[in-house]
Amino acid sequence: MPKLERWIIASKKVRVLDTELEREILGMGGVLGGGFSEIHRHILVNPENKEVIEEHLRAKGYTVLPGTDKEFFHPDTEHIKHSASA
């Protein structure tokens, strides 16, 4: 059996500005660029709940990735990687 990934990442693109604020900015002559930002949350799971949590997140529109995914680099944890390999 493969080793369980204890941490998973749930990510989703969300609107940065609400529709009313966008209309107001456009009404004042502003020009809007990309309007979405990707957010993510780390979730600690165990063998009993991992699959059901992942299914629930996907049903709510989240992308689920392993916690080791390189796309989600956290500079505040970089020192942990270095000290663990020492």
mmCIF file with all atom_site columns, C-alpha atoms in Angstrom:
data_model
loop_
_atom_site.group_PDB
_atom_site.id
_atom_site.type_symbol
_atom_site.label_atom_id
_atom_site.label_alt_id
_atom_site.label_comp_id
_atom_site.label_asym_id
_atom_site.label_entity_id
_atom_site.label_seq_id
_atom_site.pdbx_PDB_ins_code
_atom_site.Cartn_x
_atom_site.Cartn_y
_atom_site.Cartn_z
_atom_site.occupancy
_atom_site.B_iso_or_equiv
_atom_site.pdbx_formal_charge
_atom_site.auth_seq_id
_atom_site.auth_comp_id
_atom_site.auth_asym_id
_atom_site.auth_atom_id
_atom_site.pdbx_PDB_model_num
ATOM 1  C CA . MET A 1 1  ? 0.000   0.000  0.000   1.00 0.00 ? 1  MET A CA 1
ATOM 2  C CA . PRO A 1 2  ? 1.397   3.449  -0.884  1.00 0.00 ? 2  PRO A CA 1
ATOM 3  C CA . LYS A 1 3  ? 2.302   5.848  1.894   1.00 0.00 ? 3  LYS A CA 1
ATOM 4  C CA . LEU A 1 4  ? -0.605  8.109  2.838   1.00 0.00 ? 4  LEU A CA 1
ATOM 5  C CA . GLU A 1 5  ? -0.227  11.776 1.947   1.00 0.00 ? 5  GLU A CA 1
ATOM 6  C CA . ARG A 1 6  ? -1.244  13.301 5.282   1.00 0.00 ? 6  ARG A CA 1
ATOM 7  C CA . TRP A 1 7  ? -1.693  16.800 3.877   1.00 0.00 ? 7  TRP A CA 1
ATOM 8  C CA . ILE A 1 8  ? -3.872  17.727 0.933   1.00 0.00 ? 8  ILE A CA 1
ATOM 9  C CA . ILE A 1 9  ? -4.404  21.118 -0.664  1.00 0.00 ? 9  ILE A CA 1
ATOM 10 C CA . ALA A 1 10 ? -7.806  22.440 -1.716  1.00 0.00 ? 10 ALA A CA 1
ATOM 11 C CA . SER A 1 11 ? -7.591  25.265 -4.246  1.00 0.00 ? 11 SER A CA 1
ATOM 12 C CA . LYS A 1 12 ? -10.160 27.366 -6.081  1.00 0.00 ? 12 LYS A CA 1
ATOM 13 C CA . LYS A 1 13 ? -10.292 30.506 -8.198  1.00 0.00 ? 13 LYS A CA 1
ATOM 14 C CA . VAL A 1 14 ? -12.397 33.242 -6.607  1.00 0.00 ? 14 VAL A CA 1
ATOM 15 C CA . ARG A 1 15 ? -13.464 36.699 -7.734  1.00 0.00 ? 15 ARG A CA 1
ATOM 16 C CA . VAL A 1 16 ? -11.345 39.483 -6.286  1.00 0.00 ? 16 VAL A CA 1
ATOM 17 C CA . LEU A 1 17 ? -13.936 42.245 -6.700  1.00 0.00 ? 17 LEU A CA 1
ATOM 18 C CA . ASP A 1 18 ? -17.686 41.846 -6.475  1.00 0.00 ? 18 ASP A CA 1
ATOM 19 C CA . THR A 1 19 ? -19.897 42.692 -9.483  1.00 0.00 ? 19 THR A CA 1
ATOM 20 C CA . GLU A 1 20 ? -21.176 45.970 -8.008  1.00 0.00 ? 20 GLU A CA 1
ATOM 21 C CA . LEU A 1 21 ? -17.665 47.273 -7.335  1.00 0.00 ? 21 LEU A CA 1
ATOM 22 C CA . GLU A 1 22 ? -16.559 46.272 -10.832 1.00 0.00 ? 22 GLU A CA 1
ATOM 23 C CA . ARG A 1 23 ? -19.491 48.239 -12.324 1.00 0.00 ? 23 ARG A CA 1
ATOM 24 C CA . GLU A 1 24 ? -18.605 51.268 -10.194 1.00 0.00 ? 24 GLU A CA 1
ATOM 25 C CA . ILE A 1 25 ? -14.957 51.181 -11.303 1.00 0.00 ? 25 ILE A CA 1
ATOM 26 C CA . LEU A 1 26 ? -15.941 50.779 -14.951 1.00 0.00 ? 26 LEU A CA 1
ATOM 27 C CA . GLY A 1 27 ? -18.455 53.620 -14.541 1.00 0.00 ? 27 GLY A CA 1
ATOM 28 C CA . MET A 1 28 ? -15.623 55.883 -13.339 1.00 0.00 ? 28 MET A CA 1
ATOM 29 C CA . GLY A 1 29 ? -13.608 55.072 -16.452 1.00 0.00 ? 29 GLY A CA 1
ATOM 30 C CA . GLY A 1 30 ? -11.400 52.395 -14.916 1.00 0.00 ? 30 GLY A CA 1
ATOM 31 C CA . VAL A 1 31 ? -10.231 49.383 -16.863 1.00 0.00 ? 31 VAL A CA 1
ATOM 32 C CA . LEU A 1 32 ? -10.127 45.996 -15.161 1.00 0.00 ? 32 LEU A CA 1
ATOM 33 C CA . GLY A 1 33 ? -7.520  43.309 -15.732 1.00 0.00 ? 33 GLY A CA 1
ATOM 34 C CA . GLY A 1 34 ? -7.768  39.693 -14.594 1.00 0.00 ? 34 GLY A CA 1
ATOM 35 C CA . GLY A 1 35 ? -10.482 39.399 -12.008 1.00 0.00 ? 35 GLY A CA 1
ATOM 36 C CA . PHE A 1 36 ? -9.756  36.100 -10.321 1.00 0.00 ? 36 PHE A CA 1
ATOM 37 C CA . SER A 1 37 ? -7.227  34.953 -7.764  1.00 0.00 ? 37 SER A CA 1
ATOM 38 C CA . GLU A 1 38 ? -6.430  31.408 -6.731  1.00 0.00 ? 38 GLU A CA 1
ATOM 39 C CA . ILE A 1 39 ? -6.728  30.647 -3.046  1.00 0.00 ? 39 ILE A CA 1
ATOM 40 C CA . HIS A 1 40 ? -5.780  27.452 -1.273  1.00 0.00 ? 40 HIS A CA 1
ATOM 41 C CA . ARG A 1 41 ? -6.003  25.774 2.090   1.00 0.00 ? 41 ARG A CA 1
ATOM 42 C CA . HIS A 1 42 ? -3.935  22.945 3.559   1.00 0.00 ? 42 HIS A CA 1
ATOM 43 C CA . ILE A 1 43 ? -5.925  20.169 5.219   1.00 0.00 ? 43 ILE A CA 1
ATOM 44 C CA . LEU A 1 44 ? -4.570  17.396 7.439   1.00 0.00 ? 44 LEU A CA 1
ATOM 45 C CA . VAL A 1 45 ? -6.301  14.072 6.725   1.00 0.00 ? 45 VAL A CA 1
ATOM 46 C CA . ASN A 1 46 ? -6.073  10.476 7.914   1.00 0.00 ? 46 ASN A CA 1
ATOM 47 C CA . PRO A 1 47 ? -6.799  7.082  6.285   1.00 0.00 ? 47 PRO A CA 1
ATOM 48 C CA . GLU A 1 48 ? -10.403 7.089  7.569   1.00 0.00 ? 48 GLU A CA 1
ATOM 49 C CA . ASN A 1 49 ? -11.426 10.510 6.211   1.00 0.00 ? 49 ASN A CA 1
ATOM 50 C CA . LYS A 1 50 ? -9.116  11.334 3.306   1.00 0.00 ? 50 LYS A CA 1
ATOM 51 C CA . GLU A 1 51 ? -11.266 10.058 0.446   1.00 0.00 ? 51 GLU A CA 1
ATOM 52 C CA . VAL A 1 52 ? -14.545 11.471 1.744   1.00 0.00 ? 52 VAL A CA 1
ATOM 53 C CA . ILE A 1 53 ? -12.975 14.889 2.401   1.00 0.00 ? 53 ILE A CA 1
ATOM 54 C CA . GLU A 1 54 ? -11.487 14.942 -1.103  1.00 0.00 ? 54 GLU A CA 1
ATOM 55 C CA . GLU A 1 55 ? -14.841 13.966 -2.641  1.00 0.00 ? 55 GLU A CA 1
ATOM 56 C CA . HIS A 1 56 ? -16.641 16.672 -0.651  1.00 0.00 ? 56 HIS A CA 1
ATOM 57 C CA . LEU A 1 57 ? -14.147 19.341 -1.722  1.00 0.00 ? 57 LEU A CA 1
ATOM 58 C CA . ARG A 1 58 ? -14.388 18.336 -5.393  1.00 0.00 ? 58 ARG A CA 1
ATOM 59 C CA . ALA A 1 59 ? -18.196 18.419 -5.198  1.00 0.00 ? 59 ALA A CA 1
ATOM 60 C CA . LYS A 1 60 ? -17.918 22.027 -3.963  1.00 0.00 ? 60 LYS A CA 1
ATOM 61 C CA . GLY A 1 61 ? -15.723 23.016 -6.936  1.00 0.00 ? 61 GLY A CA 1
ATOM 62 C CA . TYR A 1 62 ? -12.270 22.763 -5.381  1.00 0.00 ? 62 TYR A CA 1
ATOM 63 C CA . THR A 1 63 ? -9.223  21.235 -6.995  1.00 0.00 ? 63 THR A CA 1
ATOM 64 C CA . VAL A 1 64 ? -7.559  18.754 -4.638  1.00 0.00 ? 64 VAL A CA 1
ATOM 65 C CA . LEU A 1 65 ? -3.792  18.217 -4.785  1.00 0.00 ? 65 LEU A CA 1
ATOM 66 C CA . PRO A 1 66 ? -1.282  16.415 -2.575  1.00 0.00 ? 66 PRO A CA 1
ATOM 67 C CA . GLY A 1 67 ? 0.310   18.612 0.059   1.00 0.00 ? 67 GLY A CA 1
ATOM 68 C CA . THR A 1 68 ? 3.691   18.072 -1.581  1.00 0.00 ? 68 THR A CA 1
ATOM 69 C CA . ASP A 1 69 ? 2.603   19.738 -4.836  1.00 0.00 ? 69 ASP A CA 1
ATOM 70 C CA . LYS A 1 70 ? 5.399   22.081 -5.974  1.00 0.00 ? 70 LYS A CA 1
ATOM 71 C CA . GLU A 1 71 ? 2.861   24.608 -7.310  1.00 0.00 ? 71 GLU A CA 1
ATOM 72 C CA . PHE A 1 72 ? 2.174   25.766 -3.759  1.00 0.00 ? 72 PHE A CA 1
ATOM 73 C CA . PHE A 1 73 ? 5.567   26.964 -2.554  1.00 0.00 ? 73 PHE A CA 1
ATOM 74 C CA . HIS A 1 74 ? 5.628   28.513 0.911   1.00 0.00 ? 74 HIS A CA 1
ATOM 75 C CA . PRO A 1 75 ? 8.751   30.563 1.613   1.00 0.00 ? 75 PRO A CA 1
ATOM 76 C CA . ASP A 1 76 ? 7.971   30.559 5.339   1.00 0.00 ? 76 ASP A CA 1
ATOM 77 C CA . THR A 1 77 ? 8.542   26.778 5.430   1.00 0.00 ? 77 THR A CA 1
ATOM 78 C CA . GLU A 1 78 ? 11.725  26.706 3.346   1.00 0.00 ? 78 GLU A CA 1
ATOM 79 C CA . HIS A 1 79 ? 13.886  26.518 6.514   1.00 0.00 ? 79 HIS A CA 1
ATOM 80 C CA . ILE A 1 80 ? 12.099  23.296 7.523   1.00 0.00 ? 80 ILE A CA 1
ATOM 81 C CA . LYS A 1 81 ? 13.210  21.562 4.307   1.00 0.00 ? 81 LYS A CA 1
ATOM 82 C CA . HIS A 1 82 ? 16.821  22.608 4.869   1.00 0.00 ? 82 HIS A CA 1
ATOM 83 C CA . SER A 1 83 ? 16.934  21.575 8.528   1.00 0.00 ? 83 SER A CA 1
ATOM 84 C CA . ALA A 1 84 ? 15.236  18.231 7.777   1.00 0.00 ? 84 ALA A CA 1
ATOM 85 C CA . SER A 1 85 ? 17.897  17.313 5.243   1.00 0.00 ? 85 SER A CA 1
ATOM 86 C CA . ALA A 1 86 ? 20.764  18.277 7.552   1.00 0.00 ? 86 ALA A CA 1
#
